[in-house]
XYZ file of C-alpha atoms in Angstrom:
680
model
C 9.952 -21.639 41.511
C 6.819 -21.856 43.687
C 5.777 -18.251 42.996
C 4.910 -16.252 39.890
C 4.349 -12.578 39.206
C 1.899 -10.653 37.079
C 1.910 -6.933 36.388
C -0.974 -4.737 37.459
C -1.192 -3.458 33.869
C -1.894 -6.955 32.524
C -4.697 -7.352 35.065
C -6.280 -4.077 33.950
C -5.754 -3.921 30.180
C -6.382 -6.342 27.298
C -4.127 -5.319 24.370
C -5.435 -5.544 20.798
C -2.481 -6.794 18.784
C -4.072 -7.277 15.357
C -5.221 -3.866 14.217
C -4.556 -1.582 11.256
C -4.611 2.185 11.802
C -5.691 5.062 9.653
C -2.688 7.424 9.521
C -2.211 11.026 8.433
C -1.071 11.998 4.937
C -0.382 15.494 3.651
C -0.017 17.209 0.281
C 0.599 20.761 -0.892
C -2.782 22.048 0.248
C -4.222 19.963 3.090
C -4.057 16.926 5.382
C -6.105 13.728 5.308
C -6.400 10.677 7.511
C -6.796 10.253 11.265
C -5.003 10.758 14.558
C -5.459 10.508 18.329
C -4.505 12.995 21.010
C -0.944 12.820 22.286
C -1.866 10.477 25.170
C -4.356 8.423 23.202
C -8.151 8.728 23.141
C -10.482 6.788 25.432
C -14.212 6.171 25.250
C -16.987 3.807 26.294
C -17.498 1.079 23.692
C -20.778 1.015 21.802
C -21.419 -1.556 19.089
C -23.183 -0.201 15.991
C -24.629 -3.045 13.926
C -27.421 -1.080 12.249
C -27.918 2.599 11.537
C -30.513 2.968 14.322
C -27.773 2.183 16.860
C -26.162 5.530 16.045
C -28.893 7.324 18.007
C -27.357 6.137 21.283
C -23.922 7.454 20.279
C -25.104 10.745 18.788
C -27.777 11.696 21.338
C -29.188 9.237 23.880
C -26.089 7.724 25.523
C -25.386 9.284 28.930
C -21.661 8.446 29.082
C -19.889 10.148 26.190
C -17.421 10.163 24.593
C -17.948 6.814 22.868
C -15.635 4.420 21.051
C -17.749 3.113 18.187
C -17.350 -0.505 17.108
C -18.717 -0.205 13.575
C -19.751 -3.082 11.336
C -18.070 -2.917 7.916
C -21.237 -2.471 5.868
C -21.954 0.756 7.811
C -18.500 2.214 7.099
C -19.980 4.617 4.537
C -19.483 8.286 3.842
C -22.911 9.234 5.188
C -22.384 7.464 8.513
C -18.802 8.695 8.900
C -19.720 12.334 8.299
C -22.395 12.079 11.005
C -19.812 10.774 13.468
C -17.147 13.216 12.303
C -19.211 16.262 13.142
C -19.991 15.313 16.759
C -17.843 15.597 19.866
C -19.515 12.560 21.393
C -17.160 10.211 19.501
C -13.540 9.761 20.624
C -12.568 7.024 18.186
C -13.658 4.057 16.122
C -12.880 0.409 15.480
C -14.145 -1.023 12.186
C -14.974 -4.680 11.550
C -14.351 -6.064 8.045
C -17.615 -6.938 6.352
C -18.018 -10.611 5.406
C -19.043 -11.209 2.705
C -17.851 -8.136 0.810
C -20.411 -5.315 0.508
C -22.716 -6.412 -2.298
C -23.217 -2.889 -3.610
C -19.499 -2.213 -3.976
C -17.201 -0.106 -1.828
C -14.327 2.230 -2.687
C -12.935 4.907 -0.303
C -11.030 6.506 -3.186
C -12.161 9.475 -5.275
C -14.606 9.143 -8.149
C -11.941 10.758 -10.344
C -8.579 9.303 -9.189
C -5.431 11.457 -9.542
C -7.532 14.328 -10.838
C -5.414 17.181 -12.204
C -2.063 15.371 -12.361
C -2.477 13.410 -15.576
C -2.846 14.479 -19.180
C -6.113 16.301 -18.444
C -6.178 19.326 -16.172
C -7.271 22.963 -16.333
C -3.945 23.732 -18.059
C -3.703 20.481 -20.090
C -6.791 19.590 -22.166
C -9.298 21.322 -19.843
C -12.260 19.972 -21.810
C -11.489 16.495 -20.459
C -10.409 17.556 -16.971
C -12.145 16.368 -13.793
C -13.414 13.208 -15.538
C -15.795 15.152 -17.758
C -17.806 12.587 -19.667
C -16.566 9.514 -17.770
C -16.667 8.939 -14.003
C -14.028 6.230 -13.708
C -14.718 5.141 -10.134
C -18.502 5.406 -9.619
C -18.287 3.523 -6.300
C -15.811 6.029 -4.859
C -16.993 7.833 -1.734
C -13.796 9.824 -1.062
C -13.451 8.670 2.572
C -9.703 8.153 2.172
C -9.362 11.879 1.474
C -11.272 13.099 4.547
C -9.578 14.445 7.685
C -10.791 12.904 10.948
C -9.865 14.347 14.346
C -10.171 10.998 16.110
C -8.391 7.645 15.636
C -9.897 4.919 13.429
C -8.569 1.357 13.551
C -9.476 -1.753 11.578
C -9.842 -4.982 13.558
C -8.019 -7.705 11.612
C -8.626 -10.616 13.986
C -12.106 -12.086 14.520
C -11.174 -13.398 17.971
C -10.260 -9.916 19.199
C -13.498 -8.577 17.728
C -15.453 -11.177 19.708
C -13.576 -10.260 22.898
C -14.626 -6.625 22.463
C -18.238 -7.557 21.742
C -18.356 -9.874 24.747
C -17.031 -7.110 26.980
C -19.727 -4.815 25.550
C -22.492 -7.372 26.162
C -21.404 -7.944 29.761
C -21.007 -4.307 30.771
C -22.306 -1.750 28.265
C -25.495 -2.970 26.664
C -28.494 -0.749 27.515
C -31.351 -2.500 29.316
C -34.788 -1.425 28.058
C -33.272 1.808 26.829
C -31.830 2.720 30.227
C -28.170 3.438 30.867
C -25.975 0.478 31.885
C -24.381 0.450 35.319
C -20.703 0.969 35.984
C -18.059 -0.353 35.505
C -18.238 0.037 31.721
C -16.054 -1.476 29.028
C -13.847 1.132 27.344
C -11.288 1.254 24.560
C -8.157 3.351 24.220
C -6.513 4.037 20.844
C -3.049 5.534 20.360
C -2.145 6.987 16.964
C -0.863 10.489 17.555
C 0.588 12.018 14.378
C 3.461 14.529 14.491
C 2.730 16.352 11.218
C -0.082 18.845 10.704
C -1.565 21.239 8.129
C 0.160 20.345 4.826
C 3.409 19.218 3.226
C 4.734 22.777 2.894
C 4.434 23.340 6.642
C 5.823 19.940 7.546
C 8.851 20.082 5.244
C 9.666 23.600 6.445
C 9.636 22.362 10.051
C 11.773 19.388 9.030
C 14.322 21.799 7.550
C 14.402 23.869 10.745
C 14.897 20.746 12.836
C 17.726 19.521 10.609
C 19.429 22.919 10.627
C 19.361 23.794 14.319
C 19.057 20.484 16.157
C 21.869 17.970 16.653
C 19.291 15.199 17.024
C 16.492 16.369 14.747
C 13.047 14.819 15.108
C 11.519 14.640 11.644
C 7.775 15.154 11.408
C 6.968 13.631 8.024
C 8.562 11.803 5.090
C 7.942 11.959 1.352
C 6.077 8.989 -0.095
C 8.304 7.139 -2.513
C 10.116 3.955 -3.421
C 11.738 2.583 -6.601
C 10.509 1.779 -10.085
C 11.533 -1.610 -11.500
C 12.565 -1.755 -15.155
C 14.175 -4.214 -17.525
C 15.079 -4.377 -21.217
C 15.052 -7.324 -23.604
C 18.367 -6.367 -25.212
C 20.928 -5.114 -22.658
C 21.872 -1.439 -22.772
C 24.645 0.507 -21.088
C 23.243 1.651 -17.751
C 26.040 4.183 -17.242
C 25.168 6.172 -20.372
C 22.167 7.102 -22.495
C 20.679 5.387 -25.519
C 21.562 6.641 -28.984
C 18.900 8.871 -30.607
C 18.197 6.321 -33.335
C 17.499 3.512 -30.832
C 13.773 2.918 -30.420
C 12.025 1.275 -27.498
C 8.552 -0.122 -26.934
C 7.560 0.664 -23.341
C 5.362 -1.945 -21.643
C 4.235 -0.582 -18.291
C 2.049 -1.216 -15.268
C 1.958 -0.089 -11.645
C 2.955 -1.730 -8.352
C 1.034 0.202 -5.724
C -2.424 0.884 -4.381
C -3.923 2.059 -1.100
C -6.917 1.681 1.182
C -8.327 3.651 4.102
C -6.109 1.693 6.500
C -2.330 1.916 6.486
C -1.181 -1.704 6.190
C -4.189 -3.463 4.633
C -3.751 -2.963 0.876
C -4.525 -6.225 -0.976
C -4.962 -4.580 -4.434
C -5.851 -7.835 -6.204
C -7.621 -6.453 -9.254
C -6.500 -2.839 -9.177
C -2.766 -3.668 -9.156
C -1.721 -7.324 -8.929
C -3.694 -8.470 -11.980
C -1.765 -5.991 -14.140
C 1.805 -6.562 -12.976
C 1.482 -10.360 -12.761
C 0.283 -10.371 -16.372
C 3.204 -8.182 -17.458
C 5.651 -10.494 -15.657
C 4.226 -13.403 -17.646
C 4.546 -11.440 -20.891
C 8.160 -10.540 -20.071
C 9.067 -14.192 -19.551
C 7.345 -15.172 -22.803
C 9.221 -12.534 -24.794
C 12.596 -13.422 -23.281
C 12.246 -17.112 -24.247
C 11.833 -16.357 -27.969
C 14.865 -17.454 -30.023
C 15.180 -14.289 -32.135
C 14.550 -11.770 -29.370
C 18.107 -10.360 -29.485
C 17.812 -9.574 -33.197
C 14.612 -7.488 -32.972
C 14.799 -4.111 -34.697
C 13.416 -2.286 -31.661
C 14.114 -2.916 -28.007
C 11.405 -3.589 -25.422
C 11.456 -2.058 -21.939
C 9.255 -3.395 -19.136
C 8.507 -0.823 -16.436
C 6.761 -1.328 -13.096
C 5.918 2.080 -11.622
C 5.666 2.745 -7.874
C 3.576 5.432 -6.179
C 1.099 5.888 -9.030
C -1.843 6.041 -6.625
C -0.512 9.297 -5.201
C -0.565 11.540 -8.268
C 1.768 9.404 -10.411
C 4.952 9.531 -8.329
C 6.895 6.872 -10.246
C 5.964 7.791 -13.812
C 6.360 11.539 -13.255
C 9.837 10.903 -11.842
C 10.847 8.775 -14.833
C 9.603 11.426 -17.268
C 11.467 14.098 -15.286
C 14.690 12.043 -15.346
C 14.311 11.474 -19.099
C 13.926 15.205 -19.677
C 16.945 15.963 -17.477
C 19.145 13.319 -19.110
C 19.359 11.291 -15.890
C 17.867 8.082 -17.289
C 19.161 5.632 -19.885
C 16.399 6.710 -22.302
C 14.945 10.032 -23.257
C 11.464 10.719 -24.579
C 12.687 10.665 -28.201
C 13.678 7.006 -27.818
C 10.084 5.925 -27.071
C 8.481 4.460 -30.178
C 5.163 3.469 -28.588
C 3.615 2.800 -25.214
C 1.541 -0.173 -24.027
C 0.156 -0.137 -20.479
C -1.653 -2.811 -18.510
C -4.158 -1.525 -15.983
C -6.944 -3.548 -14.333
C -7.333 -6.794 -16.295
C -8.913 -9.074 -13.690
C -11.995 -9.908 -15.805
C -14.390 -10.018 -12.891
C -17.354 -9.926 -15.274
C -16.350 -10.787 -18.870
C -13.452 -11.522 -21.226
C -13.371 -8.261 -23.167
C -10.150 -6.295 -23.319
C -10.506 -2.577 -24.051
C -7.749 -0.597 -25.784
C -8.006 3.005 -24.530
C -6.174 5.817 -26.320
C -5.812 9.570 -25.933
C -8.224 11.630 -28.074
C -6.105 14.793 -27.773
C -2.848 13.384 -29.187
C -4.827 11.564 -31.897
C -5.817 14.920 -33.405
C -2.346 14.707 -34.955
C -2.762 12.626 -38.125
C 0.555 10.817 -37.711
C -0.115 9.864 -34.097
C -3.651 8.822 -34.993
C -2.415 6.438 -37.692
C 0.196 4.953 -35.346
C -2.430 4.369 -32.659
C -4.745 2.728 -35.192
C -1.921 0.419 -36.258
C -1.123 -0.367 -32.624
C -4.745 -1.250 -31.827
C -4.872 -3.417 -34.944
C -1.783 -5.335 -33.779
C -3.353 -5.902 -30.352
C -6.563 -7.178 -31.917
C -4.723 -9.518 -34.288
C -2.563 -10.781 -31.411
C -5.630 -11.981 -29.514
C -6.521 -14.452 -32.289
C -6.832 -17.969 -30.961
C -7.536 -16.858 -27.392
C -10.788 -16.293 -25.517
C -9.997 -12.580 -25.345
C -11.771 -10.064 -27.555
C -10.168 -6.652 -28.002
C -12.257 -3.575 -28.747
C -11.909 0.210 -28.654
C -14.077 2.604 -26.661
C -15.333 5.751 -28.457
C -12.470 7.887 -29.797
C -13.761 10.915 -27.873
C -13.386 9.185 -24.493
C -10.425 10.193 -22.340
C -7.800 7.798 -21.031
C -8.526 6.113 -17.694
C -6.154 6.923 -14.798
C -2.816 5.563 -16.029
C 0.931 6.164 -16.011
C 0.781 6.819 -19.750
C -0.894 10.150 -18.992
C 2.307 11.530 -17.463
C 4.226 10.749 -20.655
C 1.512 12.370 -22.779
C 1.709 15.426 -20.569
C 5.315 15.820 -21.724
C 5.029 14.694 -25.366
C 2.615 13.124 -27.839
C 3.410 9.402 -27.968
C 1.337 6.704 -29.676
C 0.064 4.255 -27.097
C -2.847 2.384 -25.569
C -3.952 1.357 -22.084
C -5.455 -2.130 -21.832
C -8.218 -2.640 -19.255
C -11.148 -4.930 -18.530
C -13.614 -2.018 -18.575
C -14.975 0.090 -21.401
C -15.738 3.173 -19.334
C -16.284 3.041 -15.555
C -14.224 0.546 -13.555
C -15.694 -2.919 -13.354
C -13.797 -3.286 -10.076
C -16.374 -2.474 -7.383
C -13.746 -2.440 -4.609
C -11.105 -0.179 -6.152
C -8.400 0.674 -3.591
C -10.224 -0.782 -0.618
C -9.632 -3.579 1.897
C -12.094 -5.696 -0.096
C -9.999 -5.803 -3.292
C -8.734 -9.256 -2.329
C -8.165 -12.592 -4.054
C -11.857 -13.360 -3.457
C -12.744 -10.296 -5.518
C -10.961 -11.951 -8.455
C -12.758 -15.235 -7.702
C -9.346 -16.795 -7.061
C -10.184 -20.140 -5.485
C -8.159 -23.258 -4.738
C -9.507 -26.677 -3.745
C -9.263 -27.032 0.035
C -7.589 -30.407 -0.127
C -4.511 -29.039 -1.920
C -1.268 -28.703 0.013
C 0.738 -25.453 -0.392
C 3.082 -27.188 -2.853
C 0.145 -28.615 -4.827
C -1.520 -25.200 -4.925
C 1.573 -23.800 -6.658
C 1.002 -26.256 -9.500
C -2.744 -25.704 -9.761
C -3.884 -23.463 -12.629
C -6.980 -21.510 -11.634
C -9.546 -19.953 -13.961
C -8.139 -16.522 -13.115
C -4.637 -17.681 -14.052
C -5.944 -19.022 -17.359
C -7.570 -15.709 -18.295
C -4.540 -13.645 -17.266
C -2.297 -15.987 -19.219
C -4.314 -15.278 -22.348
C -3.925 -11.543 -21.738
C -0.182 -12.091 -21.239
C -0.094 -14.040 -24.515
C -1.826 -11.172 -26.317
C 0.557 -8.608 -24.807
C 3.662 -10.682 -25.611
C 2.603 -11.146 -29.228
C 1.842 -7.419 -29.539
C 5.226 -6.368 -28.163
C 7.037 -8.863 -30.350
C 5.338 -7.644 -33.531
C 5.784 -3.969 -32.629
C 9.509 -4.613 -32.102
C 9.807 -6.073 -35.596
C 9.472 -9.796 -34.901
C 8.852 -12.100 -37.866
C 7.674 -15.321 -36.219
C 4.054 -16.355 -36.471
C 2.203 -14.876 -33.460
C 0.335 -18.143 -32.921
C 3.647 -19.731 -31.868
C 3.909 -17.350 -28.904
C 2.086 -18.481 -25.753
C 2.541 -17.541 -22.103
C 3.043 -20.255 -19.501
C 0.008 -20.385 -17.157
C 1.884 -22.302 -14.466
C 5.243 -20.676 -13.860
C 4.503 -17.097 -14.792
C 0.897 -16.623 -13.737
C -0.568 -19.188 -11.385
C 2.429 -19.388 -9.032
C 2.997 -15.636 -9.080
C -0.656 -14.903 -8.486
C -0.908 -17.250 -5.522
C 2.279 -15.919 -3.959
C 1.554 -12.226 -4.515
C -2.036 -12.437 -3.277
C -2.353 -15.224 -0.746
C 0.976 -15.840 0.943
C 4.405 -14.321 0.319
C 6.158 -17.212 2.059
C 5.758 -19.592 -0.872
C 8.379 -21.833 -2.445
C 8.119 -19.814 -5.654
C 9.429 -16.750 -3.830
C 11.786 -18.551 -1.499
C 14.275 -19.849 -4.041
C 14.479 -16.603 -6.047
C 14.760 -14.357 -2.973
C 18.125 -12.908 -2.038
C 20.309 -15.277 -0.074
C 20.077 -15.047 3.722
C 16.996 -12.796 3.784
C 14.150 -15.314 3.619
C 12.860 -14.125 7.017
C 11.408 -11.098 5.175
C 8.939 -13.419 3.437
C 6.067 -13.573 5.878
C 3.236 -16.086 5.918
C 0.691 -13.357 5.156
C -0.567 -11.484 2.096
C 1.574 -8.595 0.900
C 0.382 -5.020 1.103
C 0.927 -2.648 -1.813
C 1.042 0.771 -0.180
C 4.061 2.711 -1.465
C 5.006 3.921 2.053
C 8.294 5.694 2.854
C 10.630 2.749 3.488
C 12.373 1.632 0.338
C 12.714 -0.579 -1.444
C 9.475 -2.091 -0.168
C 8.991 -5.869 -0.129
C 6.677 -5.919 -3.206
C 9.253 -3.890 -5.140
C 12.022 -6.320 -4.243
C 9.836 -9.314 -5.025
C 8.908 -8.008 -8.468
C 12.579 -7.237 -9.091
C 13.624 -10.795 -8.189
C 10.714 -12.490 -9.967
C 11.441 -10.509 -13.128
C 15.147 -11.337 -12.821
C 14.309 -15.025 -12.387
C 11.932 -15.074 -15.373
C 14.180 -13.144 -17.763
C 17.733 -13.498 -16.399
C 20.422 -16.152 -16.719
C 22.047 -18.289 -14.034
C 25.836 -17.867 -13.954
C 28.724 -19.698 -12.288
C 30.033 -16.596 -10.516
C 30.970 -16.993 -6.868
C 29.206 -15.059 -4.125
C 32.042 -12.533 -3.904
C 32.145 -12.047 -7.677
C 28.359 -11.744 -7.852
C 28.164 -9.108 -5.144
C 31.255 -7.313 -6.503
C 31.145 -7.812 -10.291
C 34.068 -5.434 -10.852
C 36.338 -8.187 -9.467
C 35.427 -10.550 -12.315
C 36.708 -9.809 -15.789
C 33.771 -11.634 -17.386
C 31.095 -9.620 -15.588
C 29.640 -6.720 -17.547
C 28.293 -4.488 -14.796
C 27.273 -1.678 -17.165
C 25.037 -4.027 -19.167
C 23.818 -6.344 -16.410
C 23.023 -6.440 -12.728
C 24.002 -9.455 -10.617
C 21.887 -10.922 -7.800
C 22.937 -13.649 -5.355
C 19.731 -15.591 -4.694
C 18.635 -18.284 -2.253
C 18.262 -21.160 -4.699
C 16.350 -24.412 -4.234
C 17.298 -27.595 -2.410
C 19.107 -30.251 -4.400
C 18.254 -33.952 -4.352
C 21.236 -34.771 -2.128
C 20.825 -31.893 0.305
C 18.058 -30.327 2.346
C 19.814 -26.963 2.273
C 19.203 -24.607 -0.679
C 22.034 -24.065 -3.140
C 22.488 -20.320 -3.812
C 23.587 -19.049 -7.198
C 24.153 -15.814 -9.122
C 21.660 -14.413 -11.633
C 22.746 -12.127 -14.476
C 19.872 -9.806 -15.386
C 18.988 -6.524 -17.056
C 16.537 -5.704 -14.238
C 17.307 -2.380 -12.554
C 15.775 -0.008 -10.022
C 15.254 3.721 -10.511
C 14.012 6.319 -8.065
C 10.267 6.728 -7.599
C 10.406 9.928 -5.586
C 8.448 12.938 -6.754
C 10.531 15.652 -8.490
C 8.831 18.146 -6.144
C 11.153 16.970 -3.341
C 14.183 16.990 -5.625
C 13.389 20.604 -6.538
C 12.169 21.462 -3.002
C 8.936 22.748 -4.526
C 6.717 21.424 -1.739
C 3.714 23.419 -2.894
C 3.933 22.159 -6.486
C 0.804 21.651 -8.583
C 2.809 19.934 -11.345
C 4.186 17.027 -9.318
C 3.006 14.878 -6.440
C 3.630 16.381 -2.991
C 2.333 13.567 -0.764
C 4.045 12.947 2.565
C 3.307 10.599 5.451
C 3.298 11.834 9.042
C 5.571 10.196 11.568
C 4.208 8.878 14.872
C 5.433 7.638 18.237
C 3.288 4.550 18.711
C 0.321 2.708 17.272
C -1.584 0.515 19.728
C -5.023 -0.270 21.096
C -6.419 -1.812 24.293
C -9.653 -2.337 26.211
C -10.355 -2.152 29.952
C -13.089 -1.366 32.508
C -13.667 2.163 33.723
C -15.519 3.379 36.818
C -18.150 6.106 36.996
C -17.168 9.755 37.254
C -18.691 9.868 40.735
C -16.517 6.988 41.942
C -13.479 8.597 40.363
C -14.237 11.866 42.179
C -14.828 10.050 45.491
C -11.567 8.130 45.025
C -9.748 11.383 44.323
C -11.233 13.116 47.375
C -10.469 10.160 49.657
C -6.943 10.088 48.313
C -6.524 13.814 48.960
C -7.915 13.457 52.515
C -5.508 10.604 53.227
C -2.678 12.709 51.810
C -3.569 15.702 54.004
C -3.979 13.549 57.141
C -0.660 11.900 56.377
C 1.080 15.236 55.962
C -0.406 16.593 59.212
C 0.538 13.404 61.081
C 4.074 13.533 59.745
C 4.345 17.205 60.766
C 3.390 16.578 64.398
C 5.489 13.423 64.630
C 8.463 15.354 63.282
C 7.818 18.152 65.827
C 7.834 15.692 68.775
C 10.584 13.452 67.464
C 12.815 14.096 70.525
C 10.102 12.937 72.885
C 8.778 10.044 70.853
C 12.086 8.554 69.781
C 14.470 9.387 72.748
C 16.508 6.395 73.913
C 15.908 5.119 77.447
C 18.391 6.505 80.053
C 21.304 4.237 80.779
C 21.389 3.012 84.419
C 24.015 4.818 86.484
C 27.120 2.967 87.535
C 27.247 2.257 91.244
C 30.552 1.763 93.003
C 30.746 -0.390 96.094
């Protein structure tokens, strides 16, 4: 108890525990992302706070290779290409810019999902490649570059200060001269197993699986599950009758950024699906909803960022008869895209100019737009149409149009180019939506506080709910339909964007699994593990907002075939955590009966084993052994060489000494002669 131990490693290295890596992704033709060498990459740290500091890294510094600590506002395409093309850089750590870059920042392409929607060289080539409209003018395409060195994002300001302090104490040049050793260095580990493209990787996976008892997979297909629900229950074990018509209300659940696990997606994704959740709750509460002439299906697509994984899979399943609907059952399509209203309160109803060349489709679209415009009456939202010649923005609806002409619109907060200046970047956060809460509010009080953002999204949800109701044949006055800003929007928005471990999520989460709800923002990258936490959360929130509490026991809920009253073909049953009662501090779980279901969001290319497909998404994620980072002090090359030589000399002297000692062992280690016995 009077002694303590400490490892030599802890005395040498300072681990960086709060980092986010850039990882490798592959598709049918190439690889993108970053990776380190198999044993990690090491370099002397140099802080780059202004562009002039690059001169030391690129030319003047005498101790390459360098690990660049780059300020966020310099993380641009121009700077990165300069560093990419030199061998004097072994890796990079990026600091998040605060405040957000004023000029906007998006590492995505200027034409997202180019070639996989309704417009491609083989489908409406006149509108392909964003001809006429550049949707993402802030896009610099960095997320689609291939870097041969590791790049990490520093998530913790304290760790960033530790690195800078180490740099100031050991590495900073004095009057332009080289600093003296020891120098502060960084080591990054992010070696990726997959290389070249998806075709190569999947072929190697197949060989491993065929000839190895313990195969080591190199990459995995990106994919998860779509979440869908219907207003009037339908038989999930069969297919809808041809005469049944459905209004599809859709949005997406995923996004991405340059870094693997930092995907806030506030405006690009969350604004859309939170609004659709509110609309779903509003529709379900209407008294005559079960008597509507047409059914309404709410769909939340996963993997849309990567060439429309979720929507292309649903269309494929509809064509193959593997889904409860087929394309003939779709009456019309309404999609919610980015509706965060960062600049104004105008809602734009985009439609497809190609399908509207058909007179019937054109009239149906005109009627649909008219319904949307009339449904916004009494709100602060104005609905307008962009020019009829303008193509659709990137949207799931494009995959349905690629298969068949369907009347539909995509609702956005932008007329042409995105108003979101931080599309699919680490800066697309709650602050980007101007989501602010008074500091004095407790977490429970914040759940009951309606923000300005929640108010505007509620009005969009009201407009969408009224539109869907009227399209389905509803006869009530639209002015009687209003979304709830508190339950459906404000609480959801806070929980999905700020902290997943909120009371709103806790009581609707599945029983016994609340430890999955972390006290951090969610990230909306589709990944390869499924179902992902955002998918499950949307499933449970939708079930809570539209389902019905039942008195089934836990065993009956989890095994509905054991209960005669359960209709497992029409409903799904979820055993949820529940809230605490007045007489108990423990939550009271219960069973929810819901029409919410999951369907595969895995590209048909992997179902068909067409890994080089140009029709479907082929994105895969490389596997890796470890992701970690650390800093430490390194000596000069001269001292390392001297240490090596001294060590070798000591080794040789030791070997020679041992040889001669072993040769004279009989002399050196002979026991003294025993005294002779004398007899008297």
